[in-house]
């Protein structure tokens, strides 16, 4: 019987009939699968992007006044597909509250939007100069996905060169708005400056706007952020937050709105802040003081109230962080004096970030100089001090700048560029520990210009002395001559010997070109190189020949034998530490300018006879 039944079953199967188990299983599994899918969908707090259709209505949440979260209405207009790699955007019209008069405001970035009680996304983009409150809503799925920590990239060479003038150059720039507002762009992030001079905002505004930031003078309600952490329960979707880049005598904060909180994880903004990836930026709960309607773009004025946590991811579609976690901040001390007479001191704490910290130092030093000294007319600025790093020697800063105008820009850049060069080298162990700078100002232009160099004799022999006269011109044509002697080495080969007197910048390029354009091997080597750069209160007489030479990790190898030169030349492609130079340095003589800046370059030549 068993055998016959088995044969009948196979016979039925071969004949195309459905076996008993194939007829019964779907009747049980299909309803169960559908029920499970419905249950999972019901449990998800997110509204699926694929289910969003034009004409749907929802509600948004944001703060218009104080800390009170209010609702506004949202009408779905459609879906913009492929606005980025695997990214879509929900197009919607906003209404309710003050939006009819203000339109989409700066500071609303991150305001959550709900459909049928489920989170669909965050207000993130808008059409510049639009009369109607039309917004782009970032799907919440894209925001949550962006918070995943990405693998670290290989260590690059320093992002900033020591002769750079723009510290924002390494920061990624968002797409600019097109004329007439034809393209939807990220809502600009308002960044509030507290304590900074108005001229500081004006000086840095073009660079900040290129980053998608809108600088504003801070309007405080009179309170300061208390040092303790606030209650995480006070922060909700729709609450206003401020990413605090600097706090103390100077304050700097970027404002946005919380979109979603998952346990102790918080998501906000709906777009990049600066798109710097993994970071450590403290954020505080803020309250809105006022709304300022504007024909260009309206914005919220807010005031930070209490610390809430740390933003540790800044990606293209959102910023995200951790509630209750305190970010480490770096103490910054700035002292300014007029000559030897102290005027004022400033104490702040700033974020510890390779891309942001140098820029913050530059803006703070600029403001200190601008607030206490004249910015028009001849002036001299000296910036000195140390920048300490954890488990590494400090970077020493000591430079002077003299100019008829723009001394604040030069002085502040001289303090920040070495810090940027070191912090952006890629060594993760190089974390800031402390910044302490002294700024001395003078109302006159303390500068010497190299006017010429001459020699007593044009021909000499090996073992003889070359007498050099360097002429320096100061203010009102005052002339100073420095006399130097150079002993031609015994056994020196006949030929032309050059003497070039140059300022520190020119000499640094000649002496450190190879090592400054290659990857440093260690933090110690990097900091040693920066500390060995020549100060601009000195000039240097370079003695050289027009013979091929090489640099090996910054060390000069002048006029090597032909066989050695061939080996070194053939090794340049395989060893980045070897570089061929156009001339061979024989010696270097220093000229001290005291408390005067020296600039210029001149050359003279002497023939060595047999």
Coordinates of C-alpha atoms in Angstrom, one line a residue:
X1 CA 0.0 0.0 0.0
X2 CA 2.8 2.4 0.9
X3 CA 4.6 1.6 -2.3
X4 CA 1.5 2.0 -4.4
X5 CA 0.6 5.3 -2.8
X6 CA 4.1 6.6 -3.4
X7 CA 3.9 5.6 -7.1
X8 CA 0.5 7.2 -7.5
X9 CA 1.9 10.5 -6.0
X10 CA 4.8 10.5 -8.5
X11 CA 2.5 9.6 -11.3
X12 CA 0.2 12.5 -10.4
X13 CA 3.2 14.8 -10.2
X14 CA 4.5 13.7 -13.6
X15 CA 1.1 14.2 -15.1
X16 CA 1.1 17.8 -14.1
X17 CA -1.2 17.7 -11.1
X18 CA -0.4 19.6 -7.9
X19 CA 0.8 17.4 -5.0
X20 CA -1.1 17.7 -1.8
X21 CA 1.6 19.7 0.0
X22 CA 1.8 22.2 -2.9
X23 CA -1.9 22.9 -2.6
X24 CA -2.0 23.4 1.2
X25 CA 1.2 25.3 2.0
X26 CA 0.4 28.5 0.1
X27 CA -3.0 28.7 1.7
X28 CA -1.2 28.9 5.1
X29 CA 2.0 30.9 4.2
X30 CA 0.7 33.6 2.0
X31 CA -1.7 35.2 4.5
X32 CA 0.9 34.8 7.2
X33 CA 3.6 36.5 5.1
X34 CA 1.2 39.4 4.2
X35 CA 0.3 39.8 7.9
X36 CA 4.0 39.8 8.9
X37 CA 4.9 42.4 6.3
X38 CA 2.0 44.6 7.4
X39 CA 3.0 44.2 11.0
X40 CA 6.6 45.1 10.2
X41 CA 5.4 48.2 8.2
X42 CA 3.2 49.2 11.1
X43 CA 6.1 48.9 13.6
X44 CA 8.5 51.1 11.5
X45 CA 8.5 54.8 12.6
X46 CA 9.3 55.8 9.0
X47 CA 6.9 56.5 6.1
X48 CA 8.2 54.6 3.1
X49 CA 9.4 56.8 0.3
X50 CA 7.8 54.6 -2.3
X51 CA 4.3 55.2 -0.8
X52 CA 4.5 59.0 -1.0
X53 CA 2.3 60.5 -3.7
X54 CA 1.4 64.0 -4.9
X55 CA -1.5 65.5 -3.0
X56 CA -0.7 63.8 0.3
X57 CA -0.7 66.0 3.4
X58 CA 1.3 65.9 6.5
X59 CA 2.6 68.1 9.3
X60 CA 6.0 69.5 10.2
X61 CA 7.5 70.5 13.5
X62 CA 9.8 73.3 14.3
X63 CA 10.4 76.2 16.8
X64 CA 9.2 79.7 15.9
X65 CA 9.6 81.2 19.4
X66 CA 11.4 80.3 22.5
X67 CA 11.7 76.5 23.0
X68 CA 8.0 75.7 22.0
X69 CA 7.7 73.2 19.2
X70 CA 4.9 74.2 16.8
X71 CA 3.3 72.4 13.8
X72 CA 3.0 73.6 10.3
X73 CA 1.3 72.0 7.3
X74 CA 2.9 70.2 4.4
X75 CA 1.4 69.4 1.0
X76 CA 3.3 66.9 -1.1
X77 CA 4.0 68.1 -4.7
X78 CA 6.0 65.2 -5.9
X79 CA 9.3 63.2 -5.8
X80 CA 12.5 64.4 -7.4
X81 CA 14.4 61.3 -8.3
X82 CA 18.2 60.9 -8.7
X83 CA 19.2 64.3 -7.3
X84 CA 22.4 62.4 -6.2
X85 CA 23.7 58.9 -6.1
X86 CA 20.8 56.8 -5.1
X87 CA 19.2 59.9 -3.5
X88 CA 15.7 61.3 -4.0
X89 CA 14.0 64.4 -2.6
X90 CA 10.4 65.0 -1.6
X91 CA 9.0 68.3 -3.0
X92 CA 6.5 70.0 -0.8
X93 CA 4.6 73.2 -0.1
X94 CA 4.8 74.5 3.5
X95 CA 2.1 76.6 5.2
X96 CA 0.9 77.7 8.6
X97 CA 2.4 79.8 11.3
X98 CA 4.6 82.6 10.0
X99 CA 5.7 80.7 6.9
X100 CA 3.4 82.7 4.6
X101 CA 5.5 85.8 5.4
X102 CA 8.9 84.3 6.0
X103 CA 9.0 81.5 3.5
X104 CA 11.5 78.6 4.2
X105 CA 13.8 80.0 6.9
X106 CA 17.5 79.4 7.7
X107 CA 17.5 77.5 10.9
X108 CA 14.6 75.3 9.8
X109 CA 17.0 72.7 8.3
X110 CA 16.1 69.3 9.9
X111 CA 12.5 70.2 10.8
X112 CA 10.8 66.8 10.8
X113 CA 7.8 66.1 8.5
X114 CA 5.2 63.4 9.3
X115 CA 2.6 61.7 7.1
X116 CA -0.1 59.7 8.9
X117 CA 1.9 60.0 12.1
X118 CA 5.1 58.5 10.6
X119 CA 8.3 60.3 9.9
X120 CA 8.9 61.0 6.2
X121 CA 12.0 63.2 6.3
X122 CA 13.3 66.6 7.1
X123 CA 13.1 70.1 5.6
X124 CA 16.5 70.5 3.9
X125 CA 16.5 72.4 0.7
X126 CA 14.8 75.4 -1.0
X127 CA 14.7 77.5 -4.1
X128 CA 16.7 80.7 -3.4
X129 CA 14.6 83.9 -3.8
X130 CA 11.4 81.9 -4.1
X131 CA 8.3 83.8 -3.0
X132 CA 6.4 80.7 -1.9
X133 CA 7.5 78.3 0.9
X134 CA 8.5 75.4 -1.4
X135 CA 10.9 73.0 0.3
X136 CA 12.8 69.9 -0.5
X137 CA 12.4 67.2 2.2
X138 CA 15.2 64.8 2.7
X139 CA 13.9 61.2 3.2
X140 CA 14.6 60.0 6.7
X141 CA 16.0 56.8 5.3
X142 CA 18.9 58.7 3.6
X143 CA 19.6 60.6 6.8
X144 CA 19.9 57.5 9.0
X145 CA 22.0 55.6 6.4
X146 CA 24.5 58.5 6.3
X147 CA 25.4 58.1 10.0
X148 CA 27.2 54.9 9.4
X149 CA 30.9 55.4 10.1
X150 CA 32.9 55.1 6.9
X151 CA 36.3 53.5 6.7
X152 CA 39.2 55.9 7.1
X153 CA 41.0 56.9 4.0
X154 CA 44.8 56.5 3.7
X155 CA 46.9 59.2 5.2
X156 CA 47.3 62.0 2.6
X157 CA 50.0 64.7 2.4
X158 CA 49.1 67.9 4.2
X159 CA 46.0 69.6 2.8
X160 CA 47.4 73.1 3.4
X161 CA 50.7 74.4 2.2
X162 CA 52.6 76.9 4.3
X163 CA 52.1 79.6 1.6
X164 CA 48.4 79.1 1.4
X165 CA 46.1 82.1 2.0
X166 CA 42.7 80.4 2.3
X167 CA 42.2 77.9 5.2
X168 CA 38.7 76.9 3.8
X169 CA 40.3 75.5 0.6
X170 CA 40.3 71.8 1.9
X171 CA 36.7 72.0 3.0
X172 CA 34.2 70.6 0.5
X173 CA 32.0 73.2 -1.1
X174 CA 28.2 72.7 -1.8
X175 CA 26.7 73.5 -5.2
X176 CA 26.1 77.3 -5.5
X177 CA 22.7 78.7 -6.3
X178 CA 22.1 79.5 -10.0
X179 CA 21.1 83.1 -11.0
X180 CA 17.3 83.5 -10.6
X181 CA 17.1 80.6 -8.1
X182 CA 16.6 78.0 -10.8
X183 CA 18.1 75.1 -8.8
X184 CA 17.1 73.8 -5.4
X185 CA 20.0 74.1 -2.9
X186 CA 20.7 73.2 0.7
X187 CA 19.2 75.8 3.1
X188 CA 22.1 77.9 4.3
X189 CA 23.1 77.2 7.8
X190 CA 23.1 80.4 10.0
X191 CA 26.3 80.7 12.0
X192 CA 26.3 83.2 14.8
X193 CA 29.4 85.1 15.9
X194 CA 29.4 86.2 19.5
X195 CA 31.9 88.8 20.7
X196 CA 33.6 89.1 17.3
X197 CA 34.1 92.4 15.6
X198 CA 31.9 93.4 12.7
X199 CA 35.0 93.6 10.4
X200 CA 35.8 90.0 11.2
X201 CA 32.4 88.9 9.8
X202 CA 32.8 91.0 6.8
X203 CA 36.4 89.7 6.1
X204 CA 35.4 86.0 6.4
X205 CA 31.9 86.1 5.0
X206 CA 32.8 85.3 1.4
X207 CA 34.7 82.2 2.4
X208 CA 31.9 81.1 4.8
X209 CA 29.1 81.6 2.3
X210 CA 31.0 79.4 -0.2
X211 CA 30.8 76.7 2.4
X212 CA 27.0 77.0 2.6
X213 CA 27.1 79.1 5.9
X214 CA 25.5 82.4 6.5
X215 CA 27.4 84.5 9.1
X216 CA 25.3 86.5 11.6
X217 CA 26.1 88.7 14.5
X218 CA 24.9 86.8 17.6
X219 CA 22.1 88.4 19.6
X220 CA 22.2 86.9 23.1
X221 CA 19.4 87.0 25.6
X222 CA 22.0 87.6 28.3
X223 CA 22.7 84.0 29.4
X224 CA 25.7 81.8 29.0
X225 CA 25.8 78.1 28.5
X226 CA 26.2 76.3 31.8
X227 CA 29.1 73.8 32.0
X228 CA 26.8 70.9 33.0
X229 CA 24.9 68.7 30.5
X230 CA 21.2 69.3 30.0
X231 CA 18.4 66.8 30.4
X232 CA 18.2 64.7 27.2
X233 CA 14.4 64.4 27.7
X234 CA 14.2 68.2 26.9
X235 CA 15.3 67.6 23.4
X236 CA 12.7 66.4 20.9
X237 CA 12.2 66.2 17.2
X238 CA 11.6 69.8 16.1
X239 CA 13.8 71.3 18.8
X240 CA 16.4 73.9 17.8
X241 CA 20.1 73.0 18.4
X242 CA 23.4 74.9 17.9
X243 CA 26.7 73.2 17.0
X244 CA 29.1 75.2 19.1
X245 CA 32.5 75.6 17.5
X246 CA 33.8 78.1 20.1
X247 CA 32.6 79.2 23.5
X248 CA 33.9 81.8 26.0
X249 CA 34.9 85.4 25.3
X250 CA 34.2 84.5 21.7
X251 CA 31.4 82.3 20.7
X252 CA 30.6 80.6 17.4
X253 CA 27.6 78.4 16.7
X254 CA 25.8 76.9 13.7
X255 CA 22.0 76.5 14.0
X256 CA 19.6 73.8 12.8
X257 CA 16.7 71.5 13.9
X258 CA 16.5 68.0 15.3
X259 CA 14.8 65.5 13.0
X260 CA 14.8 62.2 14.8
X261 CA 16.0 60.7 18.1
X262 CA 16.6 57.0 18.4
X263 CA 17.7 56.1 22.0
X264 CA 20.7 58.3 22.6
X265 CA 21.3 58.8 18.9
X266 CA 20.2 62.1 17.3
X267 CA 19.8 63.2 13.7
X268 CA 19.5 66.8 12.5
X269 CA 19.9 69.4 9.7
X270 CA 18.8 67.1 6.8
X271 CA 21.9 68.2 4.9
X272 CA 25.6 68.7 5.5
X273 CA 27.0 71.1 8.0
X274 CA 30.5 71.1 6.4
X275 CA 30.6 67.5 5.2
X276 CA 33.8 66.8 7.1
X277 CA 32.9 63.2 8.0
X278 CA 33.8 61.8 11.4
X279 CA 34.3 64.6 13.8
X280 CA 33.7 65.7 17.4
X281 CA 31.6 68.8 17.7
X282 CA 29.6 69.8 20.8
X283 CA 26.0 70.8 20.4
X284 CA 23.5 72.6 22.7
X285 CA 19.8 73.1 22.9
X286 CA 18.8 76.5 21.6
X287 CA 15.9 78.9 21.9
X288 CA 14.6 81.2 19.2
X289 CA 14.7 84.8 20.1
X290 CA 13.1 86.3 16.9
X291 CA 12.3 85.6 13.3
X292 CA 13.6 88.0 10.7
X293 CA 11.7 88.0 7.4
X294 CA 14.0 88.9 4.5
X295 CA 13.5 89.4 0.8
X296 CA 16.4 87.1 0.1
X297 CA 16.2 84.5 2.8
X298 CA 14.5 84.7 6.2
X299 CA 16.2 83.3 9.3
X300 CA 15.8 82.5 12.9
X301 CA 17.8 84.3 15.6
X302 CA 18.6 81.8 18.4
X303 CA 20.5 81.6 21.6
X304 CA 22.3 78.4 22.9
X305 CA 21.0 77.4 26.4
X306 CA 22.5 74.1 27.6
X307 CA 24.9 71.4 26.4
X308 CA 23.2 68.3 25.0
X309 CA 25.9 66.0 23.4
X310 CA 28.3 65.6 20.6
X311 CA 27.9 65.5 16.8
X312 CA 30.3 62.8 15.5
X313 CA 29.1 62.4 11.9
X314 CA 28.8 65.3 9.4
X315 CA 27.7 63.8 6.1
X316 CA 26.1 65.0 2.9
X317 CA 22.5 64.2 4.0
X318 CA 22.6 64.8 7.7
X319 CA 24.6 65.4 10.9
X320 CA 24.2 62.9 13.7
X321 CA 25.6 62.5 17.2
X322 CA 25.2 61.1 20.7
X323 CA 23.1 62.6 23.5
X324 CA 24.8 63.0 26.8
X325 CA 28.4 62.7 25.5
X326 CA 30.7 65.6 26.2
X327 CA 33.0 66.7 23.4
X328 CA 36.6 67.6 24.2
X329 CA 37.4 71.2 23.6
X330 CA 40.8 73.0 23.4
X331 CA 41.6 76.0 25.6
X332 CA 42.7 79.1 23.7
X333 CA 44.4 82.1 25.3
X334 CA 45.1 85.3 23.4
X335 CA 46.9 88.2 24.9
X336 CA 47.4 91.5 23.1
X337 CA 49.7 94.4 24.0
X338 CA 50.7 97.7 22.4
X339 CA 54.4 97.4 22.4
X340 CA 55.2 96.1 25.9
X341 CA 52.0 97.5 27.5
X342 CA 49.3 94.8 28.0
X343 CA 45.9 95.8 26.8
X344 CA 43.5 92.8 27.0
X345 CA 43.3 89.0 27.2
X346 CA 40.7 86.6 25.8
X347 CA 39.9 83.1 27.0
X348 CA 37.9 80.6 24.9
X349 CA 37.5 76.9 24.2
X350 CA 37.2 75.6 20.7
X351 CA 36.6 72.3 18.9
X352 CA 39.5 69.9 18.2
X353 CA 39.2 69.4 14.5
X354 CA 41.9 69.4 11.9
X355 CA 39.9 71.4 9.3
X356 CA 38.1 73.8 11.7
X357 CA 40.5 74.6 14.5
X358 CA 43.0 76.5 12.4
X359 CA 40.2 78.6 10.8
X360 CA 38.8 79.4 14.3
X361 CA 42.3 80.5 15.5
X362 CA 42.6 82.8 12.4
X363 CA 39.2 84.4 13.0
X364 CA 39.8 84.9 16.7
X365 CA 43.3 86.5 16.2
X366 CA 41.9 88.7 13.4
X367 CA 39.1 89.9 15.7
X368 CA 41.5 90.6 18.6
X369 CA 43.7 92.7 16.4
X370 CA 40.8 94.5 14.7
X371 CA 39.1 95.4 18.1
X372 CA 42.2 96.9 19.6
X373 CA 44.3 98.3 16.8
X374 CA 43.7 100.4 13.7
X375 CA 43.1 98.5 10.5
X376 CA 43.9 101.5 8.2
X377 CA 47.3 103.0 8.1
X378 CA 50.8 101.7 8.7
X379 CA 51.1 99.1 11.4
X380 CA 53.2 96.2 12.6
X381 CA 52.0 93.0 14.2
X382 CA 54.0 90.4 16.0
X383 CA 52.5 87.0 16.8
X384 CA 54.3 84.7 19.1
X385 CA 53.6 81.7 21.3
X386 CA 53.1 78.0 21.3
X387 CA 50.5 75.5 20.1
X388 CA 50.7 72.3 22.2
X389 CA 49.9 68.8 21.0
X390 CA 49.3 65.7 23.0
X391 CA 52.4 63.5 23.3
X392 CA 54.3 65.7 20.9
X393 CA 56.6 68.8 21.1
X394 CA 54.8 72.2 20.7
X395 CA 54.7 74.2 17.5
X396 CA 56.5 77.5 18.1
X397 CA 55.1 80.6 16.4
X398 CA 57.1 83.8 16.1
X399 CA 56.6 86.2 13.1
X400 CA 56.2 89.9 12.4
X401 CA 54.2 91.6 9.7
X402 CA 54.4 95.2 8.6
X403 CA 51.9 96.8 6.2
X404 CA 50.2 100.0 5.3
X405 CA 46.9 98.1 5.4
X406 CA 45.7 94.6 6.1
X407 CA 48.0 93.8 9.1
X408 CA 45.2 91.9 10.9
X409 CA 44.8 89.5 7.9
X410 CA 48.5 88.8 7.7
X411 CA 49.0 88.4 11.5
X412 CA 46.1 86.1 11.9
X413 CA 47.1 83.9 9.0
X414 CA 50.6 83.6 10.3
X415 CA 49.2 82.1 13.5
X416 CA 46.9 79.7 11.8
X417 CA 48.8 78.3 8.8
X418 CA 51.4 76.3 10.8
X419 CA 48.6 74.8 12.9
X420 CA 46.7 73.8 9.8
X421 CA 49.8 72.3 8.1
X422 CA 50.5 70.1 11.2
X423 CA 46.9 69.1 12.0
X424 CA 46.0 68.2 8.4
X425 CA 49.1 66.1 7.9
X426 CA 47.1 62.9 8.6
X427 CA 48.7 61.9 11.9
X428 CA 45.8 61.0 14.2
X429 CA 48.0 61.2 17.3
X430 CA 48.5 64.9 16.6
X431 CA 45.6 66.3 18.7
X432 CA 45.5 69.8 20.0
X433 CA 46.1 70.3 23.7
X434 CA 46.4 74.1 24.2
X435 CA 46.8 77.3 22.2
X436 CA 48.6 80.3 23.8
X437 CA 49.5 83.3 21.7
X438 CA 50.7 86.8 22.4
X439 CA 50.0 89.6 19.9
X440 CA 52.1 92.8 20.0
X441 CA 51.1 95.8 17.9
X442 CA 53.0 98.9 16.8
X443 CA 51.6 102.0 15.1
X444 CA 54.6 102.3 12.8
X445 CA 55.8 100.2 9.9
X446 CA 58.8 98.4 11.3
X447 CA 60.2 97.0 8.1
X448 CA 63.6 96.8 6.3
X449 CA 63.9 96.2 2.6
X450 CA 66.9 94.6 1.0
X451 CA 68.2 97.3 -1.4
X452 CA 71.4 95.7 -2.6
X453 CA 74.4 93.5 -1.9
X454 CA 78.0 94.3 -3.0
X455 CA 81.5 92.8 -2.7
X456 CA 84.8 94.5 -2.2
X457 CA 86.5 92.3 -4.8
X458 CA 85.0 90.5 -7.8
X459 CA 87.8 87.9 -7.9
X460 CA 89.3 85.9 -5.1
X461 CA 91.3 82.8 -4.5
X462 CA 90.7 79.7 -2.4
X463 CA 91.4 80.5 1.3
X464 CA 90.8 84.2 0.9
X465 CA 88.0 86.3 2.5
X466 CA 85.0 87.8 0.6
X467 CA 83.7 91.0 2.1
X468 CA 80.0 91.5 1.7
X469 CA 78.0 94.7 2.2
X470 CA 74.2 94.4 2.5
X471 CA 72.2 97.6 2.2
X472 CA 68.8 97.7 4.1
X473 CA 66.3 100.6 3.6
X474 CA 63.9 101.5 6.4
X475 CA 61.1 104.0 6.9
X476 CA 61.6 107.4 5.2
X477 CA 64.6 106.1 3.3
X478 CA 66.8 105.5 6.3
X479 CA 69.7 103.3 5.1
X480 CA 71.6 100.7 7.1
X481 CA 74.6 98.7 5.9
X482 CA 75.5 95.3 7.3
X483 CA 79.0 94.0 6.7
X484 CA 79.7 90.3 6.5
X485 CA 82.7 88.2 5.8
X486 CA 82.9 84.8 4.1
X487 CA 86.0 82.6 4.0
X488 CA 86.4 80.8 0.8
X489 CA 87.3 77.2 1.7
X490 CA 90.8 76.0 1.0
X491 CA 90.7 73.7 -2.0
X492 CA 87.6 75.4 -3.5
X493 CA 87.3 74.7 -7.2
X494 CA 87.7 77.6 -9.6
X495 CA 84.5 79.1 -11.0
X496 CA 81.6 81.4 -10.2
X497 CA 80.4 81.7 -6.6
X498 CA 77.0 83.3 -6.0
X499 CA 75.8 85.3 -2.9
X500 CA 72.1 85.7 -2.6
X501 CA 70.7 87.7 0.3
X502 CA 67.0 87.0 0.8
X503 CA 64.1 87.3 3.2
X504 CA 62.8 84.4 5.3
X505 CA 60.0 83.4 2.8
X506 CA 62.4 83.1 -0.1
X507 CA 65.0 81.2 2.0
X508 CA 62.4 78.8 3.4
X509 CA 61.3 77.9 -0.2
X510 CA 64.9 77.2 -1.1
X511 CA 65.9 75.3 2.0
X512 CA 62.7 73.3 2.7
X513 CA 61.1 72.9 -0.7
X514 CA 61.7 69.1 -0.8
X515 CA 60.5 68.3 2.6
X516 CA 57.5 70.6 2.5
X517 CA 56.2 68.9 -0.7
X518 CA 56.5 65.3 0.5
X519 CA 54.9 63.2 3.1
X520 CA 56.5 63.6 6.6
X521 CA 57.5 60.3 8.1
X522 CA 56.5 61.1 11.7
X523 CA 54.9 63.7 13.9
X524 CA 58.3 64.7 15.3
X525 CA 59.8 65.2 11.9
X526 CA 56.8 67.3 10.9
X527 CA 56.9 69.6 13.9
X528 CA 60.7 69.9 13.7
X529 CA 60.4 71.1 10.1
X530 CA 57.8 73.7 11.0
X531 CA 59.8 74.9 14.0
X532 CA 63.0 75.2 11.9
X533 CA 61.4 77.6 9.4
X534 CA 63.2 80.9 9.3
X535 CA 61.5 83.8 11.1
X536 CA 60.9 86.9 8.9
X537 CA 62.8 89.2 11.3
X538 CA 66.0 87.8 9.7
X539 CA 67.6 87.7 6.3
X540 CA 69.9 85.0 5.0
X541 CA 72.9 85.1 2.7
X542 CA 72.9 81.9 0.7
X543 CA 76.3 81.0 -0.8
X544 CA 75.9 78.7 -3.8
X545 CA 77.1 77.4 -7.1
X546 CA 75.2 76.6 -10.3
X547 CA 76.0 72.9 -10.0
X548 CA 73.4 70.1 -9.7
X549 CA 72.6 69.2 -6.1
X550 CA 70.1 66.9 -4.2
X551 CA 68.1 67.1 -1.1
X552 CA 67.5 63.9 0.9
X553 CA 64.7 64.3 3.5
X554 CA 65.5 68.0 3.7
X555 CA 69.3 67.6 4.1
X556 CA 71.5 69.2 1.4
X557 CA 73.8 67.1 -0.7
X558 CA 75.7 69.8 -2.7
X559 CA 77.6 69.0 -5.9
X560 CA 78.0 65.2 -5.4
X561 CA 80.5 63.2 -7.6
X562 CA 79.2 62.3 -11.0
X563 CA 78.7 58.6 -10.1
X564 CA 76.7 59.5 -7.0
X565 CA 74.7 62.2 -8.8
X566 CA 73.7 59.5 -11.4
X567 CA 72.5 57.1 -8.7
X568 CA 70.5 59.9 -6.9
X569 CA 68.9 61.1 -10.2
X570 CA 67.8 57.6 -11.1
X571 CA 66.3 57.1 -7.6
X572 CA 64.0 60.1 -7.7
X573 CA 61.1 58.2 -9.2
X574 CA 61.2 55.4 -6.6
X575 CA 62.2 57.4 -3.5
X576 CA 60.0 60.5 -2.9
X577 CA 62.6 61.7 -0.2
X578 CA 65.1 62.5 -2.9
X579 CA 64.8 65.7 -5.0
X580 CA 67.2 67.3 -7.4
X581 CA 67.7 71.1 -7.0
X582 CA 68.9 73.6 -9.6
X583 CA 71.9 74.9 -7.5
X584 CA 74.2 73.7 -4.8
X585 CA 74.2 75.5 -1.5
X586 CA 77.7 75.9 0.0
X587 CA 76.9 77.9 3.1
X588 CA 74.4 80.2 4.8
X589 CA 75.0 83.4 6.8
X590 CA 72.3 85.0 9.0
X591 CA 71.4 88.7 9.3
X592 CA 69.3 89.6 12.4
X593 CA 66.8 92.4 11.9
X594 CA 66.0 92.7 15.6
X595 CA 62.3 93.8 15.9
X596 CA 62.1 94.7 12.2
X597 CA 60.6 92.7 9.3
X598 CA 63.0 92.1 6.5
X599 CA 61.9 91.6 2.9
X600 CA 63.4 91.4 -0.6
X601 CA 66.1 89.5 -2.4
X602 CA 69.4 90.5 -4.2
X603 CA 72.3 88.5 -5.7
X604 CA 75.9 89.2 -6.5
X605 CA 78.6 86.9 -7.9
X606 CA 82.4 86.4 -7.3
X607 CA 84.8 84.5 -9.4
X608 CA 87.2 82.1 -7.7
X609 CA 90.6 82.0 -9.5
X610 CA 93.1 79.3 -9.5

